[in-house]
PDB file of C-alpha atoms in Angstrom:
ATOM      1  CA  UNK J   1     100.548  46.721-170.022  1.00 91.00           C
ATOM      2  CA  UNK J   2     102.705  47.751-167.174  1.00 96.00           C
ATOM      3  CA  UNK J   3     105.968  48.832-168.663  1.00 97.00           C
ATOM      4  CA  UNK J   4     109.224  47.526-166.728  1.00 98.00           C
ATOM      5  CA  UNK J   5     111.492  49.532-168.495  1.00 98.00           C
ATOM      6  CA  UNK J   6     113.639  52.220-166.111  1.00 97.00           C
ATOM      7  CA  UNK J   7     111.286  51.071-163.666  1.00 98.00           C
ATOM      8  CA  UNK J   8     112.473  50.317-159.976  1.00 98.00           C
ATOM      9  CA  UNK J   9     112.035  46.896-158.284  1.00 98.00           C
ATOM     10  CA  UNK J  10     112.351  45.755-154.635  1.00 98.00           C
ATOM     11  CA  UNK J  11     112.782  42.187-154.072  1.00 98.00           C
ATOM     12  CA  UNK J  12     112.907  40.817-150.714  1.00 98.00           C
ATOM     13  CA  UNK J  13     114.920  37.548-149.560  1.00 98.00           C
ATOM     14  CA  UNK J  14     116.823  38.299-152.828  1.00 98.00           C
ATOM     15  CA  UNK J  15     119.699  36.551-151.660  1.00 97.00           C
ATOM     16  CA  UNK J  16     119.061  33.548-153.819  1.00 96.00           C
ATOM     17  CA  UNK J  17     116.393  31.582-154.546  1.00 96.00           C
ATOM     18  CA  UNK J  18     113.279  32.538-155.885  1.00 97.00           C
ATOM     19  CA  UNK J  19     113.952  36.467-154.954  1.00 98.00           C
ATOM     20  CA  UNK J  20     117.370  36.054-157.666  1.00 98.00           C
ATOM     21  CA  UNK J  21     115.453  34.743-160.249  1.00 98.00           C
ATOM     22  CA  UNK J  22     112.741  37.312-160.336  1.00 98.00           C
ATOM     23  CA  UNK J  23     115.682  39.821-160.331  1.00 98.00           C
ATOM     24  CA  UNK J  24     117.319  38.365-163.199  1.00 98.00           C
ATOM     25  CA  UNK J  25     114.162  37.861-164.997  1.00 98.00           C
ATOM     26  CA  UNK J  26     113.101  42.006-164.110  1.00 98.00           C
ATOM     27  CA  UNK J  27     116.698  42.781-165.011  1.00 98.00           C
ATOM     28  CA  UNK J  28     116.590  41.486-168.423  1.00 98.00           C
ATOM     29  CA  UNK J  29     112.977  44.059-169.007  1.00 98.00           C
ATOM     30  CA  UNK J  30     115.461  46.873-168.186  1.00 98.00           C
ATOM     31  CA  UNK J  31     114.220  46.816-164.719  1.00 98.00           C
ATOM     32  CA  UNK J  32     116.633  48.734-161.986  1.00 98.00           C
ATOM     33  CA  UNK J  33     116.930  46.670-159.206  1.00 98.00           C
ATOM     34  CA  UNK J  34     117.193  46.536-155.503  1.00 98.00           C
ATOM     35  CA  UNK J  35     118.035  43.209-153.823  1.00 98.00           C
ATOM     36  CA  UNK J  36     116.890  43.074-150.239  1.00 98.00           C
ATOM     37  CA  UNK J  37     118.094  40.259-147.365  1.00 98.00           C
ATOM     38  CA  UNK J  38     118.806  39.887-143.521  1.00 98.00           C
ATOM     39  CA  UNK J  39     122.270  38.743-144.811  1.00 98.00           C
ATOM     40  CA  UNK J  40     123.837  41.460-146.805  1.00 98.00           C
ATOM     41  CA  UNK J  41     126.606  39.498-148.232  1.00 98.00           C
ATOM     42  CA  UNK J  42     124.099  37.435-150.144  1.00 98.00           C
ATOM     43  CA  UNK J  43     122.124  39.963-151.542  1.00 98.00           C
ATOM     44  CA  UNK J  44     125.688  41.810-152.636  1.00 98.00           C
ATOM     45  CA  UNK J  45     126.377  38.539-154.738  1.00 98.00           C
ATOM     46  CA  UNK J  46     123.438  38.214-156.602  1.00 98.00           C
ATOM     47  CA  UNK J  47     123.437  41.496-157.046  1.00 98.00           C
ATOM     48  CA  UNK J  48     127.177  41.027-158.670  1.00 97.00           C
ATOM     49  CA  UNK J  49     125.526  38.648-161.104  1.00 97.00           C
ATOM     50  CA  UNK J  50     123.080  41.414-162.718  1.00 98.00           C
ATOM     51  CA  UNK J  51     124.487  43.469-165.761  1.00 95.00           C
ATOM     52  CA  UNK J  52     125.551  47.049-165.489  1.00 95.00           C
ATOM     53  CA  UNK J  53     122.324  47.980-167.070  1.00 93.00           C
ATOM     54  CA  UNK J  54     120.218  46.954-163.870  1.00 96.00           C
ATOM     55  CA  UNK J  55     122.010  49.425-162.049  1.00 96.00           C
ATOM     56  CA  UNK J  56     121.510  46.981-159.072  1.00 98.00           C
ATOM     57  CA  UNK J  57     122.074  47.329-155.594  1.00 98.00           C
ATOM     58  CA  UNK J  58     121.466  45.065-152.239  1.00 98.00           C
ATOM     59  CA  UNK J  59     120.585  46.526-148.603  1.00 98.00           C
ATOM     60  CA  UNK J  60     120.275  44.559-145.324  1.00 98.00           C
ATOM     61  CA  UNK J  61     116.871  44.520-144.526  1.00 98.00           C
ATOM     62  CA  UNK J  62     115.085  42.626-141.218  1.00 98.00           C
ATOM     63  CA  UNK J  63     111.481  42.042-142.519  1.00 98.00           C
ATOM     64  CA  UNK J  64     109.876  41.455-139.187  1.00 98.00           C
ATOM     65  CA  UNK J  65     111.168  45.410-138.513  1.00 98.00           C
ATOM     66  CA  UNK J  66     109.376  48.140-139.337  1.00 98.00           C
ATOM     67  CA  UNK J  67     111.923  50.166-138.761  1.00 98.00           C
ATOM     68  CA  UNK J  68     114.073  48.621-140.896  1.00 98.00           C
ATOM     69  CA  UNK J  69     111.819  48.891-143.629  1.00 98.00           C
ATOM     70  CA  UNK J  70     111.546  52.405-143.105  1.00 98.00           C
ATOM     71  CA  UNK J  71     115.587  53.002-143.320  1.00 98.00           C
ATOM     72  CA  UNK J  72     115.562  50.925-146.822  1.00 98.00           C
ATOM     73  CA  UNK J  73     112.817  53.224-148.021  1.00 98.00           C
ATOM     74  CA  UNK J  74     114.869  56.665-147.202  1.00 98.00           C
ATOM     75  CA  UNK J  75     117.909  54.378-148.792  1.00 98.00           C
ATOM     76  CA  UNK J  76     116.052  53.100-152.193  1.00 98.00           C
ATOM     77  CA  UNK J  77     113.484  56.091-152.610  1.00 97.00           C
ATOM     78  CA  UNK J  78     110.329  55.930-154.803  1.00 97.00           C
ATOM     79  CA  UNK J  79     109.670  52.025-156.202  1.00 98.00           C
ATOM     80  CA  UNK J  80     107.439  51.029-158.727  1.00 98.00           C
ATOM     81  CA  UNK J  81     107.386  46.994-158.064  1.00 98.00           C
ATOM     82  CA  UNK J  82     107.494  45.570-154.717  1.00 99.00           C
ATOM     83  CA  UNK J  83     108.096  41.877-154.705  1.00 99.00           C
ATOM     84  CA  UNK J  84     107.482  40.170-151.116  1.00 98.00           C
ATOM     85  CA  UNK J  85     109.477  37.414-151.249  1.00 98.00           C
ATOM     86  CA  UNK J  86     111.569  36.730-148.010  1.00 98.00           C
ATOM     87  CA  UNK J  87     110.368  33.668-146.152  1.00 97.00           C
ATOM     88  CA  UNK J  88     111.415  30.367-144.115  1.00 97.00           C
ATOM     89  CA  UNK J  89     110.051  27.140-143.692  1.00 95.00           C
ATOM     90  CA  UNK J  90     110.137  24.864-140.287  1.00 92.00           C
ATOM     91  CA  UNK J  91     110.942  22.087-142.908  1.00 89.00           C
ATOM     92  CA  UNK J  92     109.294  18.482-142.116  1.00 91.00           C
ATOM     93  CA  UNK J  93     108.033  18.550-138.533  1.00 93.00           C
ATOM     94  CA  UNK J  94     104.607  18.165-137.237  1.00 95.00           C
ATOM     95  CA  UNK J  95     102.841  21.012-135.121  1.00 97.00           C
ATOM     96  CA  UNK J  96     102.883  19.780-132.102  1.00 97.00           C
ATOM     97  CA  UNK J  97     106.331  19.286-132.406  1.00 96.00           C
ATOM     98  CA  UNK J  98     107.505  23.266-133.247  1.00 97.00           C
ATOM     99  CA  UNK J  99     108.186  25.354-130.416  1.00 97.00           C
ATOM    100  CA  UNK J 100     105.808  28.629-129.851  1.00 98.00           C
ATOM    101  CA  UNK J 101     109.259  30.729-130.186  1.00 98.00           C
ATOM    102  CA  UNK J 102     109.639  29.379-134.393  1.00 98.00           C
ATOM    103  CA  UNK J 103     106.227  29.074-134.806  1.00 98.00           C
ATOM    104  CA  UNK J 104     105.889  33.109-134.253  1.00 98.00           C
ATOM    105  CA  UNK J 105     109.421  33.615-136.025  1.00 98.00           C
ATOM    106  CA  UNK J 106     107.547  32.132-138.764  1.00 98.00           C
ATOM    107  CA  UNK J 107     104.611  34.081-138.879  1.00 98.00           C
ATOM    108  CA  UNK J 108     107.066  37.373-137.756  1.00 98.00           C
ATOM    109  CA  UNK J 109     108.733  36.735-141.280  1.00 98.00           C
ATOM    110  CA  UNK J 110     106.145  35.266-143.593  1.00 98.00           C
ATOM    111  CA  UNK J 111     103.151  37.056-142.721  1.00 98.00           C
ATOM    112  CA  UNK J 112     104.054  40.318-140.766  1.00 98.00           C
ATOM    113  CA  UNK J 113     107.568  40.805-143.135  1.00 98.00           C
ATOM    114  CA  UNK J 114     104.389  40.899-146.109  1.00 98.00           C
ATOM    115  CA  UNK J 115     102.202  43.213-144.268  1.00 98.00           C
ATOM    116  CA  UNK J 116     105.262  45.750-143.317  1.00 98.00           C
ATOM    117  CA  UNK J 117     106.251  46.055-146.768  1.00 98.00           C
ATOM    118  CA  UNK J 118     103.166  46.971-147.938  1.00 98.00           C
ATOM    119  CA  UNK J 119     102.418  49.199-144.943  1.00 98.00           C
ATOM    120  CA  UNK J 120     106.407  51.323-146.525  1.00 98.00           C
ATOM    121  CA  UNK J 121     105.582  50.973-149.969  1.00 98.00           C
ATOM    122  CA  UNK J 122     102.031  50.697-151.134  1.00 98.00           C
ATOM    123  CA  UNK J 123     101.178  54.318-149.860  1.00 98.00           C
ATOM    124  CA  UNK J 124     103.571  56.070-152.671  1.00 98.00           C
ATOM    125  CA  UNK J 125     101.983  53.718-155.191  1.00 98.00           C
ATOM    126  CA  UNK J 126      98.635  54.879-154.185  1.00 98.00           C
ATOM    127  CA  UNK J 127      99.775  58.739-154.562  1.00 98.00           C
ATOM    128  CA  UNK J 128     101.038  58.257-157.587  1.00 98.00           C
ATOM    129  CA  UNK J 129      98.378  55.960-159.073  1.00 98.00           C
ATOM    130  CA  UNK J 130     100.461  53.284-160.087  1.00 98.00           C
ATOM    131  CA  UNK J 131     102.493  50.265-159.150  1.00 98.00           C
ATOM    132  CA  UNK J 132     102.457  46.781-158.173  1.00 98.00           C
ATOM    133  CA  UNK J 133     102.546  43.834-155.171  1.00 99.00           C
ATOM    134  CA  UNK J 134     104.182  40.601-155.902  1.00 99.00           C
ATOM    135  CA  UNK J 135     103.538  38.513-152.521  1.00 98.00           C
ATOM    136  CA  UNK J 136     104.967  34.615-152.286  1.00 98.00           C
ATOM    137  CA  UNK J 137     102.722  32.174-151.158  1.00 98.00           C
ATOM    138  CA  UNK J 138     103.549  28.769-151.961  1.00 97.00           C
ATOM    139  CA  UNK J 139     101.379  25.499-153.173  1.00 96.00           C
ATOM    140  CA  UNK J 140     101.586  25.121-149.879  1.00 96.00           C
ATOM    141  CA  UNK J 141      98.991  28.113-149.714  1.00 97.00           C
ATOM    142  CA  UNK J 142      96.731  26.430-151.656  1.00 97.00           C
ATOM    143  CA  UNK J 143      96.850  22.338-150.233  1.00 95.00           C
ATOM    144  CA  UNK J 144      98.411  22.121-147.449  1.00 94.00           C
ATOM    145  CA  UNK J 145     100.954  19.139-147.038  1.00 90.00           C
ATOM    146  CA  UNK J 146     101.178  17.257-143.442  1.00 93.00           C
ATOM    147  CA  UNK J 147     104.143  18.332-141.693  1.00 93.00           C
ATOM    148  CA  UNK J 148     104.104  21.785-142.845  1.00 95.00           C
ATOM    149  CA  UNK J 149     101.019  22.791-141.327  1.00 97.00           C
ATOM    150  CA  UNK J 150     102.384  26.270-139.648  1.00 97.00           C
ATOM    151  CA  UNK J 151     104.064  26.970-143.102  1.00 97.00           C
ATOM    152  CA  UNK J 152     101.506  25.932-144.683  1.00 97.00           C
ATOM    153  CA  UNK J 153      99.132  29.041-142.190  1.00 98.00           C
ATOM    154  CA  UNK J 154     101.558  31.543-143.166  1.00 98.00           C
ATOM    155  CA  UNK J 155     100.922  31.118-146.788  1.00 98.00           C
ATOM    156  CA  UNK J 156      97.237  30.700-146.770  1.00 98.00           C
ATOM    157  CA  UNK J 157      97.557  34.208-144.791  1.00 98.00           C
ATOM    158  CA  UNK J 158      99.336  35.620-148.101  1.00 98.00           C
ATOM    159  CA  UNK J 159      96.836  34.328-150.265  1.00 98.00           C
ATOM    160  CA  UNK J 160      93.937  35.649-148.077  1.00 98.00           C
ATOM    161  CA  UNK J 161      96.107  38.971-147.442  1.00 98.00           C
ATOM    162  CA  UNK J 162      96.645  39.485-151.275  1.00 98.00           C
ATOM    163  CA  UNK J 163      93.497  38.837-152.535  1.00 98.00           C
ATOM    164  CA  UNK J 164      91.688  41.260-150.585  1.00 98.00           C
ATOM    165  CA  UNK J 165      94.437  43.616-151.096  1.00 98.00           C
ATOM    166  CA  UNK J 166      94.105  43.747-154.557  1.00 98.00           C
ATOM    167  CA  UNK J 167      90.458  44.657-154.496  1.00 98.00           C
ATOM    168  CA  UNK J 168      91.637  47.767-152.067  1.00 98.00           C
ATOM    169  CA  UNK J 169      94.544  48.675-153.891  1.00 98.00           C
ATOM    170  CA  UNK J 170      92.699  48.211-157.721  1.00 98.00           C
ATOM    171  CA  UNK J 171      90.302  51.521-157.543  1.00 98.00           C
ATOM    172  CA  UNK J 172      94.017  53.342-157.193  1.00 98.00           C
ATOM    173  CA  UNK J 173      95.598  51.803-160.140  1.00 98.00           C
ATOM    174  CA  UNK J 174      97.665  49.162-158.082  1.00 98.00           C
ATOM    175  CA  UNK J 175      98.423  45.865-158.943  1.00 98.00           C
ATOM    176  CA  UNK J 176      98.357  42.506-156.777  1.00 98.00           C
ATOM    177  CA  UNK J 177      99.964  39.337-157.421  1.00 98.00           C
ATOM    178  CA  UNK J 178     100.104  36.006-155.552  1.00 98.00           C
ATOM    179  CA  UNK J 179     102.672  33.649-156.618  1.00 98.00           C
ATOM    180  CA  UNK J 180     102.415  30.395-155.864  1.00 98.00           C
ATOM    181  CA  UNK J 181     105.604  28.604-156.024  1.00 96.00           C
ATOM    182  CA  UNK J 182     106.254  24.867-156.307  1.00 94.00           C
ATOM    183  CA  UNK J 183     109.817  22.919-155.883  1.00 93.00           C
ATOM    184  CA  UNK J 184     112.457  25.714-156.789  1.00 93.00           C
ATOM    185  CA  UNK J 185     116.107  25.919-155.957  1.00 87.00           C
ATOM    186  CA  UNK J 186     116.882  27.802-152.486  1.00 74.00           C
ATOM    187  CA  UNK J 187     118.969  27.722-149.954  1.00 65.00           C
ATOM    188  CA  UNK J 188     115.692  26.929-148.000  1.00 62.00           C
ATOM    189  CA  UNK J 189     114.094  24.330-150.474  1.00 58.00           C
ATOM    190  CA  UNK J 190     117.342  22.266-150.912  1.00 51.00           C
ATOM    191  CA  UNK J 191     118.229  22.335-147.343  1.00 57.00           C
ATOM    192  CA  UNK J 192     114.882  20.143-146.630  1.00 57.00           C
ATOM    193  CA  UNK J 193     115.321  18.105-149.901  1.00 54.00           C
ATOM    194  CA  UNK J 194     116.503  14.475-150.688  1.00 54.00           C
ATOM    195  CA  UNK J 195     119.264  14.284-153.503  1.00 61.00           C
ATOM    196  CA  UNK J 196     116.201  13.273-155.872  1.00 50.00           C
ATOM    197  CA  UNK J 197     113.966  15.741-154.961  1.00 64.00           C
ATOM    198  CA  UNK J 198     116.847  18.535-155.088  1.00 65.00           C
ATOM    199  CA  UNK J 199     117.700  16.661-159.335  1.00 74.00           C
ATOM    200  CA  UNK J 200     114.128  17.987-159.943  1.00 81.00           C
ATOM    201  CA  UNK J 201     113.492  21.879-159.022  1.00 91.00           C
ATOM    202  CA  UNK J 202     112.934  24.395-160.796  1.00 96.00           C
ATOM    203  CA  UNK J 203     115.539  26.690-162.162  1.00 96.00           C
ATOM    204  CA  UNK J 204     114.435  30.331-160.239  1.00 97.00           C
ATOM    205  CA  UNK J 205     114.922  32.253-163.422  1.00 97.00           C
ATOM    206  CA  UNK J 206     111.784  31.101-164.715  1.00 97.00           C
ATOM    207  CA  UNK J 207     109.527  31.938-162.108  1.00 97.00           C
ATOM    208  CA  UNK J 208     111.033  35.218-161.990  1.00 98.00           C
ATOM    209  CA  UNK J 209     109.973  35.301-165.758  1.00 98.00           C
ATOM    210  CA  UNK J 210     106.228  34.199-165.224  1.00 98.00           C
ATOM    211  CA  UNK J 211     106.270  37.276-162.615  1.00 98.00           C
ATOM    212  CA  UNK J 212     107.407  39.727-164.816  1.00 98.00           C
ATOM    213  CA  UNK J 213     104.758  38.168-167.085  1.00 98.00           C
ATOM    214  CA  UNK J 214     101.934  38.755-164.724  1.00 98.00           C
ATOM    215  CA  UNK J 215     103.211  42.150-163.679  1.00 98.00           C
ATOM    216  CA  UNK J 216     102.969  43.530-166.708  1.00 98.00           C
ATOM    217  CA  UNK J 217      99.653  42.170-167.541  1.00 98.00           C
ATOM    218  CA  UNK J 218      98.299  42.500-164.197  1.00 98.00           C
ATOM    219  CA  UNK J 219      97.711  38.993-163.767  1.00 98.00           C
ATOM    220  CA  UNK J 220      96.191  38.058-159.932  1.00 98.00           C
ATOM    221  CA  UNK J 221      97.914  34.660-160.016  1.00 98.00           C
ATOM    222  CA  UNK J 222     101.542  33.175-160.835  1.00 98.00           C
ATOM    223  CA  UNK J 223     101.198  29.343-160.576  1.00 98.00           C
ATOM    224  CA  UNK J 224     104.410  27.969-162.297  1.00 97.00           C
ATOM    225  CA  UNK J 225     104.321  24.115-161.245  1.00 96.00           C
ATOM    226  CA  UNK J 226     101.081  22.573-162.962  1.00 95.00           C
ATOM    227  CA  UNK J 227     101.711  19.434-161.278  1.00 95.00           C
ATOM    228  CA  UNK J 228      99.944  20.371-158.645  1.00 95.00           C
ATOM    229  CA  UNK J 229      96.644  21.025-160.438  1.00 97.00           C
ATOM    230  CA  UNK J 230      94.971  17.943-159.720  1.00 97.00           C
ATOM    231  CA  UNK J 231      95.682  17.767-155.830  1.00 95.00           C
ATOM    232  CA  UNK J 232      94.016  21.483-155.533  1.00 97.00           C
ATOM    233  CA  UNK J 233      90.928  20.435-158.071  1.00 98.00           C
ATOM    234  CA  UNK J 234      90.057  17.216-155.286  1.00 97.00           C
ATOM    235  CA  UNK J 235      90.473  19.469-152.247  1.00 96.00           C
ATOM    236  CA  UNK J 236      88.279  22.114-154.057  1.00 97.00           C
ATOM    237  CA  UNK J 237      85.808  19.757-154.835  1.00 98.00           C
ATOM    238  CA  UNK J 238      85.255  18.773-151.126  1.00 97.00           C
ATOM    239  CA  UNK J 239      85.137  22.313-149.797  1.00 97.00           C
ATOM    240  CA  UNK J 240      82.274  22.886-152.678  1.00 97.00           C
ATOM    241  CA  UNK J 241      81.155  19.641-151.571  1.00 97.00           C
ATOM    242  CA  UNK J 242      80.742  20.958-148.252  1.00 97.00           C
ATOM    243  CA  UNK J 243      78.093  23.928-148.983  1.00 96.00           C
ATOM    244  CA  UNK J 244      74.280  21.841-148.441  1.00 92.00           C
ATOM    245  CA  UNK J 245      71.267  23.403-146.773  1.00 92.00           C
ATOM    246  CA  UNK J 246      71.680  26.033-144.553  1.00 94.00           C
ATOM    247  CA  UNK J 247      72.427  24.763-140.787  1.00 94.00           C
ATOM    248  CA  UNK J 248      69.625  26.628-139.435  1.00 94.00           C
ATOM    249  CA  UNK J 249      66.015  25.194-141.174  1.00 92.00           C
ATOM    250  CA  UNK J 250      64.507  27.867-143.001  1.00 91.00           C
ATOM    251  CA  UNK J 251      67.242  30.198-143.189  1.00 93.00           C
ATOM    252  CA  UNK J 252      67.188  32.540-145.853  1.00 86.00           C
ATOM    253  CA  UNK J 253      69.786  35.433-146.703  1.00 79.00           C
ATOM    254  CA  UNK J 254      70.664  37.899-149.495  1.00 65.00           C
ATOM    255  CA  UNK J 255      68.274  38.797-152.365  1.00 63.00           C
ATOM    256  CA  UNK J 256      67.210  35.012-153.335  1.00 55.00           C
ATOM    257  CA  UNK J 257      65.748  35.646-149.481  1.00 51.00           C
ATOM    258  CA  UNK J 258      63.095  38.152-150.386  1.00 47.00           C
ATOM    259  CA  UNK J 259      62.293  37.079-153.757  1.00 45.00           C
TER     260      UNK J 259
END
C-alpha cells in the first residue's frame, strides 16, 4: 500500500473541479499539497479551503510550457504523487467546425501538458524507486460522443499514453493511473451543461477519493460513473467483433504460426 501520509502531491488544473477534489480527498490522508493552474488566483482559493495540516500551496503553472514546468519543479522540490489533471474541452461542436488554432490548443494542453509533466517529474520517481502518475482521461477516452470528437483524441491519447507508461515506469517501482471521469462539477463541465444536466454531477470530492483509493493500491484504472458501463461493453463488442481471418489468406504469425 502506498502510504499518503507526509507525502507530497502535485495536482494540475487544481483550480476547481476535479483537480480540488482530489486535493481535498489527498488532504484528508495527510497528504501535503501543491495546487497547480494557469490562473493563480484560483489555485490560491482552493488552496484557502485545505486545513493547516495540508500545508498547501498553489503556483501558476502553463502546462503546454516546459519551461514552466521546470520553474514549478525548482519551486515545489521532490514530489511523490503527480496528478495530471489540467484540461479543456471545445464543448459541443463538430470537427469540421473547430479551427486548426483550438484544435492544437487542445492537444497543446491535454496531451502535451500530460507528457511535460511526466517528462519534470517521473525521472526523480524513477531515482528514488517510488511514486505515482494520476493522468485524466475522460469517458470520453473510452466512447467517444459525436461532437467531441477532438476531445474525445486527446483523451484516447491519455489512455494510450498511460497504459504504456505504466508498463515502463512499473520495473522502477512507479505507479500509473488513468482516471476516467464522467459528469463532475467544473468550471469547464458546467459551462457546456443544461440546468438539468448541471442538477446531476458529481460532487469532485469523491473522485478525488476513488484516486487516493487507487493510488494507494496501485490500481491502473479510476472509473467513478458506472453509468457508462454498458455504452463501452457494445462498442467493445464490435471492435472484438471486428478481429475474423487474417486479411491476407494463409497468413500465419506468432507461435500458433509454427506449431
Amino acid at each position: 500500500m502506498f502510504e499518503l501520509t507526509g507525502k507530497t502531491v502535485f495536482i494540475t488544473g487544481g483550480g476547481g473541479g476535479i483537480g480540488a477534489g482530489m486535493a481535498q480527498a489527498f488532504a484528508e490522508r495527510g497528504a501535503r499539497i501543491v495546487l497547480a493552474d494557469i490562473e493563480l488566483a484560483f489555485a490560491e482559493r482552493e488552496a484557502g479551503k485545505l486545513p493547516a495540516s495540508a500545508e498547501a500551496r498553489a503556483i501558476a503553472l502553463d502546462v503546454r510550457d516546459l519551461a514552466s514546468w521546470q520553474a514549478a519543479s525548482e519551486a515545489v522540490g521532490a514530489i511523490d504523487v503527480l496528478c495530471n489533471n489540467a484540461g479543456i474541452s471545445t464543448g459541443f461542436k463538430p470537427l469540421v467546425e473547430l479551427s486548426p488554432e483550438t484544435f492544437e490548443r487542445l492537444m497543446a494542453i491535454n496531451v502535451t501538458g500530460v507528457f511535460n509533466g511526466i517528462k519534470t517529474f517521473a525521472p526523480q520517481m524513477i531515482a528514488r524507486g517510488s511514486g505515482h502518475i494520476v493522468n485524466t482521461s475522460s469517458m470520453n477516452g473510452l466512447s467517444p460522443f459525436a461532437s467531441f470528437a477532438a476531445y474525445s483524441a486527446s483523451k484516447f491519447a491519455v489512455l494510450g499514453l498511460s497504459d504504456a507508461l505504466r508498463d515502463e515506469l512499473s520495473p522502477a517501482g512507479v505507479g500509473v493511473s488513468t482516471l476516467f471521469p464522467g459528469l463532475t462539477r467544473s468550471r469547464m463541465s458546467e459551462a457546456d451543461a443544461s440546468e438539468l444536466t448541471r442538477a446531476n454531477m458529481m460532487d469532485p470530492v469523491w473522485l478525488g477519493r476513488a484516486v487516493v483509493r487507487a493510488v494507494e493500491a496501485d490500481e491502473p484504472y479510476i472509473v467513478t460513473h458506472p453509468e457508462y458501463r454498458d455504452a463501452l461493453a457494445d462498442r467493445q463488442a464490435r471492435i472484438l467483433a471486428a478481429f475474423g481471418e487474417p486479411a491476407q489468406p494463409g497468413y500465419r504469425t506468432g507461435p500458433s504460426a509454427t506449431r
